[in-house]
Amino acid sequence: MDGLFNIALTEAPMYRPGHYGVALLTYTPIAMLSSAVITTQTVIIGGVITIAVAMLPDIDLRLPFVRHRGITHTVWFAGIVGVLLAIVVAVTTGWFKLAIYLGGVATLSVCSHLLADAVTPMGIRPFEPFWSPRYSLDIVLSENPIANYGLFGAGITVSVSVAAITFHWI
């Protein structure tokens, strides 16, 4: 059986680029600001976590009895992912501050997935089951290749450019 992240990554290949792009666009300002107080390696690990977790909400496509864009597309799921990652990092490394940072990055990455899904007609219900309004900007279809690859290109361009400037690579 595939690993948890691999399962989420095997569905909807057309949509992955857009989610990765939005995740990078969301993480880049955090990485830039936090680079003043954390190591370059930690910022890069945060970027890896950002990409690794970006498609996790779509695990619902592989889970029986779980509605697509249901519980895995909520702020509660985002928080759980972040807390679980923080616990794993804290237990395995003993570095509490690193655990908090990477847990926050994971939460942000899941939330970036919700943000990307909110621009589609289907929208999301990020506060279910406690509050159920649907949020949709109805801007673009999720399978739109121009939107997906445009967001991916923007995410790569912005993150690499900011990293090059922030870390004095240029």
Coordinates of C-alpha atoms in Angstrom, one line a residue, residues 35-127:
S35 CA 14.9 33.6 7.7
A36 CA 16.1 36.4 10.1
V37 CA 15.7 34.2 13.1
I38 CA 16.1 30.6 11.8
T39 CA 18.7 28.8 9.7
T40 CA 18.6 28.5 6.0
Q41 CA 18.3 24.7 6.4
T42 CA 15.2 25.1 8.5
V43 CA 13.6 27.4 5.9
I44 CA 14.4 24.8 3.2
I45 CA 13.0 22.0 5.3
G46 CA 9.9 24.2 5.7
G47 CA 9.6 24.4 1.9
V48 CA 9.9 20.7 1.6
I49 CA 7.1 20.2 4.2
T50 CA 5.0 22.8 2.4
I51 CA 5.2 20.8 -0.9
A52 CA 4.8 17.4 0.9
V53 CA 1.6 18.4 2.7
A54 CA 0.1 20.6 -0.1
M55 CA -2.0 17.7 -1.5
L56 CA -2.8 16.0 1.7
P57 CA -6.4 17.2 1.9
D58 CA -7.2 15.3 -1.3
I59 CA -6.5 12.0 0.6
D60 CA -10.3 12.0 0.9
L61 CA -10.4 10.8 -2.7
R62 CA -9.0 7.5 -1.5
L63 CA -10.8 7.2 1.8
P64 CA -14.1 5.3 1.7
F65 CA -17.0 7.0 3.4
V66 CA -15.2 10.4 3.4
R67 CA -16.8 13.0 1.2
H68 CA -14.5 15.0 -1.1
R69 CA -13.9 18.4 0.2
G70 CA -15.4 17.3 3.5
I71 CA -13.5 17.0 6.8
T72 CA -10.1 16.9 5.1
H73 CA -10.8 20.3 3.7
T74 CA -11.4 22.1 7.0
V75 CA -9.3 24.3 9.3
W76 CA -9.7 21.5 11.9
F77 CA -7.9 19.0 9.6
A78 CA -5.2 21.6 8.9
G79 CA -4.7 22.1 12.7
I80 CA -4.6 18.3 13.3
V81 CA -1.9 17.9 10.6
G82 CA 0.2 20.7 12.1
V83 CA -0.1 19.4 15.6
L84 CA 0.7 15.8 14.6
L85 CA 3.8 16.9 12.6
A86 CA 4.9 19.1 15.5
I87 CA 4.6 16.2 17.9
V88 CA 6.6 14.0 15.6
V89 CA 9.3 16.6 15.2
A90 CA 9.5 17.3 18.9
V91 CA 9.7 13.7 19.9
T92 CA 12.3 12.7 17.3
T93 CA 14.5 15.8 17.6
G94 CA 13.8 17.3 21.0
W95 CA 13.7 20.7 19.4
F96 CA 10.5 22.3 20.5
K97 CA 10.9 25.6 18.5
L98 CA 11.6 23.6 15.3
A99 CA 8.5 21.5 16.0
I100 CA 6.3 24.6 16.4
Y101 CA 7.7 26.1 13.2
L102 CA 7.3 23.0 11.0
G103 CA 3.9 22.3 12.5
G104 CA 2.8 25.8 11.7
V105 CA 4.2 25.4 8.1
A106 CA 2.2 22.2 7.7
T107 CA -1.0 23.9 8.9
L108 CA -0.3 26.8 6.5
S109 CA 0.2 24.4 3.6
V110 CA -3.1 22.6 4.2
C111 CA -4.8 26.0 4.5
S112 CA -3.2 27.0 1.2
H113 CA -4.9 23.9 -0.4
L114 CA -8.2 25.2 1.0
L115 CA -7.5 28.6 -0.4
A116 CA -6.9 27.2 -3.9
D117 CA -10.1 25.1 -3.7
A118 CA -12.1 28.2 -2.6
V119 CA -11.5 29.9 -6.0
T120 CA -13.4 27.0 -7.8
P121 CA -17.2 26.8 -8.3
M122 CA -17.4 23.8 -5.9
G123 CA -15.8 25.8 -3.1
I124 CA -15.2 24.6 0.4
R125 CA -16.8 24.4 3.8
P126 CA -13.8 25.1 6.0
F127 CA -15.6 25.1 9.4

